[in-house]
CSV table of C-alpha atoms and ligand atoms in Angstrom, one decimal:
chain,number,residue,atom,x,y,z
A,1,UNK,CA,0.8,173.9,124.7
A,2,UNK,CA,2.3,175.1,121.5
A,3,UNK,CA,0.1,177.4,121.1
A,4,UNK,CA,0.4,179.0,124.2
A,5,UNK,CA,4.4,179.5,123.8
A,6,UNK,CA,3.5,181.0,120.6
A,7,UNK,CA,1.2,183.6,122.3
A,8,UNK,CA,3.6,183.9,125.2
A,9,UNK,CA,6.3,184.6,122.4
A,10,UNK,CA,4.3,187.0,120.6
A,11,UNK,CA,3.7,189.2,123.7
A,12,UNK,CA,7.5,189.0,124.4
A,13,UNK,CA,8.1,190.1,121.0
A,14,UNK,CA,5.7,192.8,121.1
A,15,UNK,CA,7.4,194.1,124.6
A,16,UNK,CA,10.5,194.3,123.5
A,17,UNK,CA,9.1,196.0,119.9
A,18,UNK,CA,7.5,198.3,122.0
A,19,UNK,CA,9.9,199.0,124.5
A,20,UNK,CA,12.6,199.7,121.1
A,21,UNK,CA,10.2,202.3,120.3
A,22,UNK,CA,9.9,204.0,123.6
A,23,UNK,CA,14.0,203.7,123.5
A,24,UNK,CA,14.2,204.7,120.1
A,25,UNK,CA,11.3,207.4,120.0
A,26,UNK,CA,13.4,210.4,121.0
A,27,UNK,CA,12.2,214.1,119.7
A,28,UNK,CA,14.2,217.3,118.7
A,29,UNK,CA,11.9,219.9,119.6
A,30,UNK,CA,13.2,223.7,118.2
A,31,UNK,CA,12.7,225.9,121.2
A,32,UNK,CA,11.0,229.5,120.1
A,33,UNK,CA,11.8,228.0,116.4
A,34,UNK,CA,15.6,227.5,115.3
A,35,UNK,CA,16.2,230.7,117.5
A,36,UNK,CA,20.1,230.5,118.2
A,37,UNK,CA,20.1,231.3,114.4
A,38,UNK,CA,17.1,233.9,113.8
A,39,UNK,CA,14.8,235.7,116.2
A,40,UNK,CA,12.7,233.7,118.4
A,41,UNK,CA,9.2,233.5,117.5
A,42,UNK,CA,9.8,234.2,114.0
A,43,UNK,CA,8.6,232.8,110.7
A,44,UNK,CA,12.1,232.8,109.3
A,45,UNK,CA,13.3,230.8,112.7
A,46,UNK,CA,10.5,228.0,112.4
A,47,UNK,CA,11.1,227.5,108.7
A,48,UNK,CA,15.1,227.0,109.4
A,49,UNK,CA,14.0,224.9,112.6
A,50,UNK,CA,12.0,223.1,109.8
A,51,UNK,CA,14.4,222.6,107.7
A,52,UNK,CA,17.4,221.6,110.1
A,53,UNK,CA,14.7,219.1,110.5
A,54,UNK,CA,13.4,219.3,114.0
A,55,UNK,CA,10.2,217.2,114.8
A,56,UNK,CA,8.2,219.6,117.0
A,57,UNK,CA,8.0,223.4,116.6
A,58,UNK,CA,8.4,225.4,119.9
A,59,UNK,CA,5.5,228.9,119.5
A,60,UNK,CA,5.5,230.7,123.0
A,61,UNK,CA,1.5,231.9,123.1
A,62,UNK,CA,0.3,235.2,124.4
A,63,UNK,CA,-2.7,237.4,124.2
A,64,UNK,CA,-3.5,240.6,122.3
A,65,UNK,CA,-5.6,243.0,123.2
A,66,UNK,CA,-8.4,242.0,120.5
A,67,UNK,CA,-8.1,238.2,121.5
A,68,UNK,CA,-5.3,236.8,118.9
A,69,UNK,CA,-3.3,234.5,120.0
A,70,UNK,CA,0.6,235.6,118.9
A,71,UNK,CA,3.6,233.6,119.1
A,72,UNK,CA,5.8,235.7,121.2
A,73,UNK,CA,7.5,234.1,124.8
A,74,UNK,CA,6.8,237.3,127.4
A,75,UNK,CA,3.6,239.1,128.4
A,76,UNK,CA,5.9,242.1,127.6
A,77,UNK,CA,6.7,243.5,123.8
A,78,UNK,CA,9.9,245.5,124.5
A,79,UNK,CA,12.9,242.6,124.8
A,80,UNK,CA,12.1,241.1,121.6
A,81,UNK,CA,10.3,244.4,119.5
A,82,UNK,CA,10.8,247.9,118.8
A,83,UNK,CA,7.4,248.7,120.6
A,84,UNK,CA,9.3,251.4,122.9
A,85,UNK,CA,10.5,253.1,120.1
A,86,UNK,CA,7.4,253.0,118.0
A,87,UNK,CA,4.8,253.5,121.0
A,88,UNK,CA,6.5,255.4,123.6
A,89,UNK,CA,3.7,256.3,125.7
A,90,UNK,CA,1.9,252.9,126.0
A,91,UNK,CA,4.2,251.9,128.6
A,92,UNK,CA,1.9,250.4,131.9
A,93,UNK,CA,3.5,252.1,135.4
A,94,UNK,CA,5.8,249.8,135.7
A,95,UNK,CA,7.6,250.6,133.0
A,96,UNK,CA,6.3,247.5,130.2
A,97,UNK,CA,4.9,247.5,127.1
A,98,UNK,CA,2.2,244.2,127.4
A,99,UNK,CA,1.2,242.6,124.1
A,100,UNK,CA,-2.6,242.5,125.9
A,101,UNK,CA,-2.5,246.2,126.0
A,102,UNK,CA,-1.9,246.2,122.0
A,103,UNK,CA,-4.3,245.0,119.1
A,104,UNK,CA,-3.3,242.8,116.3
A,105,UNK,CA,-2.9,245.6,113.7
A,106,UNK,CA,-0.5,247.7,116.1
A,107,UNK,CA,1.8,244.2,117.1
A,108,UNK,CA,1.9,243.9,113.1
A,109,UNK,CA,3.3,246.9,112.2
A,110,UNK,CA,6.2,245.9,114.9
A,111,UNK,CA,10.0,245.1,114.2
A,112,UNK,CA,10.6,241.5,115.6
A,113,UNK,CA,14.3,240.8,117.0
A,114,UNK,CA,16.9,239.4,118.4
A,115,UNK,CA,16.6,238.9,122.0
A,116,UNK,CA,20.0,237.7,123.0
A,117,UNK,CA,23.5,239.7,122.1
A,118,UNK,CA,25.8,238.0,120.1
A,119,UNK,CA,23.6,236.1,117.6
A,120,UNK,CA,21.1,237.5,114.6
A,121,UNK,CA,22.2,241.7,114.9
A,122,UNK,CA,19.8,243.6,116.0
A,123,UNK,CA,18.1,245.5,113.8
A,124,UNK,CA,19.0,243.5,110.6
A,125,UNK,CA,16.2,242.4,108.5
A,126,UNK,CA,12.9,243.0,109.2
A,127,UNK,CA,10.4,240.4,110.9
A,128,UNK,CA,7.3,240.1,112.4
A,129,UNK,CA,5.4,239.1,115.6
A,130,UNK,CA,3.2,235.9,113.9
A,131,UNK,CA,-0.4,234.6,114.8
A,132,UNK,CA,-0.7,230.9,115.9
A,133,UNK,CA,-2.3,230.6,112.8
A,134,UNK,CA,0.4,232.0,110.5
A,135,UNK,CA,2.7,229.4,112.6
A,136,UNK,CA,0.4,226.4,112.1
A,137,UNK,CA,-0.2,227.5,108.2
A,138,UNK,CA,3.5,227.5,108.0
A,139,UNK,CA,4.4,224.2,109.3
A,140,UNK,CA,1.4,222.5,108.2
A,141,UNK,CA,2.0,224.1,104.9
A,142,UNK,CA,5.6,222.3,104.8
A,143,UNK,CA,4.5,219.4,105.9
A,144,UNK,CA,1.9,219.5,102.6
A,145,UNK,CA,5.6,220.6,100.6
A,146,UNK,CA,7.8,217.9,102.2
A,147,UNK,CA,5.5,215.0,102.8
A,148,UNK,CA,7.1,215.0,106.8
A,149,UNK,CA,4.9,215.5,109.4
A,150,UNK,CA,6.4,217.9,112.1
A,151,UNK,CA,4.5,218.6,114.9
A,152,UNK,CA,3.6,221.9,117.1
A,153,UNK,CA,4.5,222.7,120.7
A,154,UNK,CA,2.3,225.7,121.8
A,155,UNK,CA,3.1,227.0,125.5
A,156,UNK,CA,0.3,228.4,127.3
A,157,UNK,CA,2.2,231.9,128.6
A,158,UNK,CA,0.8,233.1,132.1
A,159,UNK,CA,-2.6,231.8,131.4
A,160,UNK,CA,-4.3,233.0,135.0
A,161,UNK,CA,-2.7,236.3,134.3
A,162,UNK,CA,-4.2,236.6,130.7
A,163,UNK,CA,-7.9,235.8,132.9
A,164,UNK,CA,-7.1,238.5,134.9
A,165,UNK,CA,-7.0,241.1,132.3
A,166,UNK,CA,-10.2,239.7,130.6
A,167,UNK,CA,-8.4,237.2,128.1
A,168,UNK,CA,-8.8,233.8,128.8
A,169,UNK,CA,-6.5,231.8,126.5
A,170,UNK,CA,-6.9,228.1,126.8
A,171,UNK,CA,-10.6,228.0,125.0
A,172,UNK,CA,-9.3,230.0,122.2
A,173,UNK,CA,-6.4,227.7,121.4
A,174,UNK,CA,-8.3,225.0,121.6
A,175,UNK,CA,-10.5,226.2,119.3
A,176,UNK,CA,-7.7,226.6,117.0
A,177,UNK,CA,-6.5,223.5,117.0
A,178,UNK,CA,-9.3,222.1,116.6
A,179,UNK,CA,-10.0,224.0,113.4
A,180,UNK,CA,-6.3,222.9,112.3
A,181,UNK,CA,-6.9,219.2,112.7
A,182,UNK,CA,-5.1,218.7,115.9
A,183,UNK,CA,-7.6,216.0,117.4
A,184,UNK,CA,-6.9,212.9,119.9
A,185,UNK,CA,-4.2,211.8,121.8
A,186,UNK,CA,-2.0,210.8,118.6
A,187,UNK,CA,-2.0,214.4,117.1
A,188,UNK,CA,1.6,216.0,116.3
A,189,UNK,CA,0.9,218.5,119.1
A,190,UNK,CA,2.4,218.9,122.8
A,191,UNK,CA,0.6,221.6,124.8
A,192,UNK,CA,2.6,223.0,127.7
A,193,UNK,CA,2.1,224.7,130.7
A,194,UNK,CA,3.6,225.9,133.9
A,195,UNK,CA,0.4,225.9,135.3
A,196,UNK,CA,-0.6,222.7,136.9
A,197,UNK,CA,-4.3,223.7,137.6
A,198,UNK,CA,-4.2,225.0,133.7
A,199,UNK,CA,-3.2,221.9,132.2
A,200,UNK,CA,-6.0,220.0,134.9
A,201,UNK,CA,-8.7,222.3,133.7
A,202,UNK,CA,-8.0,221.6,129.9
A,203,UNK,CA,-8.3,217.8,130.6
A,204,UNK,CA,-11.8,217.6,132.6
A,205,UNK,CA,-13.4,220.6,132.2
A,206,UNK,CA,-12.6,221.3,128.7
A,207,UNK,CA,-12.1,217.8,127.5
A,208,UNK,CA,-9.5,217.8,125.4
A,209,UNK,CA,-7.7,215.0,125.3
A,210,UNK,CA,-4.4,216.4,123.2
A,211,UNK,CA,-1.1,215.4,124.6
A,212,UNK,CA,-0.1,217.6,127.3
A,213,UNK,CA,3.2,218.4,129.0
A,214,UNK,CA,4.0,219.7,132.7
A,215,UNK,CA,6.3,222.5,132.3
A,216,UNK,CA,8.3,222.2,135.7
A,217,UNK,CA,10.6,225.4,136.6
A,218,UNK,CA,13.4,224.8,139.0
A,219,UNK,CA,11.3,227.1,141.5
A,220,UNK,CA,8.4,224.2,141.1
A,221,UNK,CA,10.9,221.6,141.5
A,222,UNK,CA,10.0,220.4,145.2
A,223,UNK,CA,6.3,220.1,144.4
A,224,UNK,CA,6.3,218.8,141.2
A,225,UNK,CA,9.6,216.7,140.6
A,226,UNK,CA,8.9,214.3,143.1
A,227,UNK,CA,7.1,210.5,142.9
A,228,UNK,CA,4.1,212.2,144.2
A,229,UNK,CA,4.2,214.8,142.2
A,230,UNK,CA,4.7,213.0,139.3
A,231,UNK,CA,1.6,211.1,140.2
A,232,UNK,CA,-0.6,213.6,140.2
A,233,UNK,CA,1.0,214.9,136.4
A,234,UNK,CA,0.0,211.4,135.5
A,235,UNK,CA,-3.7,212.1,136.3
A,236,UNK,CA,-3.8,214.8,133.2
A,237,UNK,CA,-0.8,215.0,131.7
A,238,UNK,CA,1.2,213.3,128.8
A,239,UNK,CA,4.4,214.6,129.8
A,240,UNK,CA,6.9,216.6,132.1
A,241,UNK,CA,9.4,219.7,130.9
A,242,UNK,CA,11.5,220.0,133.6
A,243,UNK,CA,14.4,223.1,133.7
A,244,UNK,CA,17.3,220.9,132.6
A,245,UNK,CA,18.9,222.0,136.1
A,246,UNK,CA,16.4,219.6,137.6
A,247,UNK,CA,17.5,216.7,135.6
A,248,UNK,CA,21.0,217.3,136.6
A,249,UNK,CA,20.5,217.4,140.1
A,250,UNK,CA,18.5,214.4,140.1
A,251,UNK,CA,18.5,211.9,137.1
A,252,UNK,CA,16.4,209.6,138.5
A,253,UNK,CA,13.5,212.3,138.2
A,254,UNK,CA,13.8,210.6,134.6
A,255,UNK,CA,13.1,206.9,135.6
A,256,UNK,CA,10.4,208.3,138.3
A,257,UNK,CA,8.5,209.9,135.1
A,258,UNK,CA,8.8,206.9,132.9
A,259,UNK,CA,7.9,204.1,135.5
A,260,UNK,CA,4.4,206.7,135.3
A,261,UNK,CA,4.6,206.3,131.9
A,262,UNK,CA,5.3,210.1,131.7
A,263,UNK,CA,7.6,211.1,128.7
A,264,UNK,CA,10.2,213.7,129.8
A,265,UNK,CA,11.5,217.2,127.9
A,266,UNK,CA,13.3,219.4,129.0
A,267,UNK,CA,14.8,222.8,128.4
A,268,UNK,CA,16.9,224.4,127.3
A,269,UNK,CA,20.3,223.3,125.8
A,270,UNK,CA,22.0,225.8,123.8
A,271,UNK,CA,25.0,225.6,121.8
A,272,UNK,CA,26.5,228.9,123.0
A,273,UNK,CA,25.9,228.4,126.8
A,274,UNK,CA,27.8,225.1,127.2
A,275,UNK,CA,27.7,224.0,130.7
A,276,UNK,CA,31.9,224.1,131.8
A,277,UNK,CA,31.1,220.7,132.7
A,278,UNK,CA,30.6,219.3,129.4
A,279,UNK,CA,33.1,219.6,126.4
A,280,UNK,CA,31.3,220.3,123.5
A,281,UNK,CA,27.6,220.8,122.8
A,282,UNK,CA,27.0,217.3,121.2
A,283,UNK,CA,28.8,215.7,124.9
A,284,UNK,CA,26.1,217.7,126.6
A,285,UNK,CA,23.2,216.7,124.3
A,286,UNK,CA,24.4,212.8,124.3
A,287,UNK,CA,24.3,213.1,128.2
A,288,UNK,CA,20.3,214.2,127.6
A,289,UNK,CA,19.6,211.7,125.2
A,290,UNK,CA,21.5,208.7,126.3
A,291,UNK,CA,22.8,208.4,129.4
A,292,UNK,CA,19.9,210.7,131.3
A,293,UNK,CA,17.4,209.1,128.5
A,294,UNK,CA,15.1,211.7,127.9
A,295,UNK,CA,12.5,211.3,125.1
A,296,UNK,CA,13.3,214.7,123.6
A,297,UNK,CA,14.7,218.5,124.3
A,298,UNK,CA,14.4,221.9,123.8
A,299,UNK,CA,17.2,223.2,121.9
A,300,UNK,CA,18.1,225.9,120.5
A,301,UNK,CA,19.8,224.6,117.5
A,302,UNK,CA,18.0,222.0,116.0
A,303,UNK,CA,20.3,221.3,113.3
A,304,UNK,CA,23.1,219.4,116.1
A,305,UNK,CA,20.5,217.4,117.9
A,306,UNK,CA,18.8,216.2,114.8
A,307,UNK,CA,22.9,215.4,113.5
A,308,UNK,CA,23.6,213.5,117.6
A,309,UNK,CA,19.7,211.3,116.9
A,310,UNK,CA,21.0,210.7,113.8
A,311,UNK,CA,24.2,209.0,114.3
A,312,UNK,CA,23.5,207.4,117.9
A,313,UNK,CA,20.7,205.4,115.5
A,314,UNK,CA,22.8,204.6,112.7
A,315,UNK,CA,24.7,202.9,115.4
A,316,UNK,CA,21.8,200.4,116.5
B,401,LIG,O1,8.6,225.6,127.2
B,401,LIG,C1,9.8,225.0,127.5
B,401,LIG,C2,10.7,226.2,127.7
B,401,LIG,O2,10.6,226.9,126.6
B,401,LIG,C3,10.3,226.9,128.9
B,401,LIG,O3,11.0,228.0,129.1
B,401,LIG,O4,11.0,230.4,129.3
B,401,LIG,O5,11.9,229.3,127.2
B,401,LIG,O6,9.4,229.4,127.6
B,401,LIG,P1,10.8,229.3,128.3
B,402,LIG,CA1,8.5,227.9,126.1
């Protein structure tokens, strides 16, 4: 009889242990790097993103011509490069420069910048498109420098489109990954997707068995952030990244992913687009975190999320 309260006390305590960590186990994850600071998709942004001490590392993945994978968030070159300037006549029909048109040599000897007006100036500096490569030797590298161990975040960009042009994508990361370490279902990776039958196809035809999210845009919303939905993310999926618009129409999408054992992401909060609704950026990013108890965002700067986790657990 004792001996069985002990056991049944055990398991209680390990519940509750394990629920403190699910509470407690809540992510900063710098979107396109610590981009409301830097470029996106820069080395410079992921090393401050680093160092405001973020634990995942957002690189947006696309194609080149020659079968590199780059870190760059659109199929296009020309919002975030000066590839019109530099190759005027490689423009597609419809007006677009695409990164699978280009090799690796030619992105290199482009000027990365700022997307967005009012941040980094345009034209200041000089940075680079990087490979997936240079991104992981660059975080792995500080982890070897800092002794922390921050994850990656790669985003599969327009996969099916990338097949369509002769470039499949999800084999070669992959096979990246795997050279860089990232194994099992505990690796410090997240790979996201918009594409449901993407992520599927990694799981059970390509076996991996890396932690994957569901990227859910607010167009998706009706198929995918609903309980049936959600169960069929749970089939393949680790995750959801739902537009932050879907979390604030419906919070109990949040609850819905949990009870499936789903952890839930989403994007994107930026300090310099404030929702009216809140009154600062840390209100907004409290909301996320505590009362809409999500297990991470996307931010854009990493440095006041890590500063709200910080102090909400010095509290507990
Ligand atoms: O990947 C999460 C979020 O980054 C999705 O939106 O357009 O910034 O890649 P986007
Ligand atoms: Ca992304």
């Amino acid at each position: 009889m004792r001996n069985k309260r002990m056991c049944t006390n055990v398991f209680i305590a390990i519940v509750i242990a394990s629920s403190c960590a699910w509470a407690t186990d809540k992510i900063v994850i710098a979107h396109r790097g610590a981009s409301g600071y830097l470029p996106e998709h820069t080395l410079p942004a992921y090393a401050a993103a680093y160092a405001y001490g973020a634990d995942y590392i957002e690189p947006d993945c696309v194609m080149t011509r020659d079968g590199h994978l780059i870190a760059l968030h659109d199929i296009h070159l020309e919002a975030t490069t000066d590839v019109a300037e530099r190759f005027p006549d490689r423009k597609r029909g419809d007006g677009r420069w695409y990164a699978a048109d280009f090799t690796l040599a030619e992105i290199k000897t482009l000027q990365a910048r700022e997307r967005l007006p009012n941040r980094f100036p345009i034209g200041a500096s000089r940075f680079e498109v990087p490979t997936l490569r240079e991104v992981i030797e660059l975080i792995q590298g500080m982890n070897r420098s800092t002794g922390r161990d921050v994850g990656i975040y790669p985003e599969l960009k327009d996969p099916s489109w990338h097949r369509s042009q002769g470039l499949p994508m999800e084999e070669a990361m992959l096979a990246i990954l795997k050279q860089y370490g990232y194994e099992g279902p505990q690796a410090r990776i997240f790979i996201q997707c918009f594409e449901p039958a993407t992520l599927r196809r990694i799981r059970e035809e390509l076996k991996s068995d890396l932690p994957m999210i569901q990227l859910i845009a607010d167009s998706q919303k009706n198929s995918l952030a609903t309980e049936a939905g959600l169960d069929a993310i749970a089939q393949y999926a680790t995750g959801i990244g739902p537009d932050k618009r879907i979390v604030e129409e419906n919070p109990a999408v949040v609850q819905w992913a949990h009870a499936r054992g789903l952890k839930v992401h989403p994007y994107t909060l930026r300090k310099d687009t404030v929702p009216g609704k809140y009154d600062s950026f840390d209100a907004e990013l409290r909301q996320y975190y505590l009362e809409y108890d999500v297990d991470g965002v996307f931010v854009d700067h990493p440095d006041d999320a890590v500063r709200v986790l910080d102090a909400w657990r010095a509290t507990r």
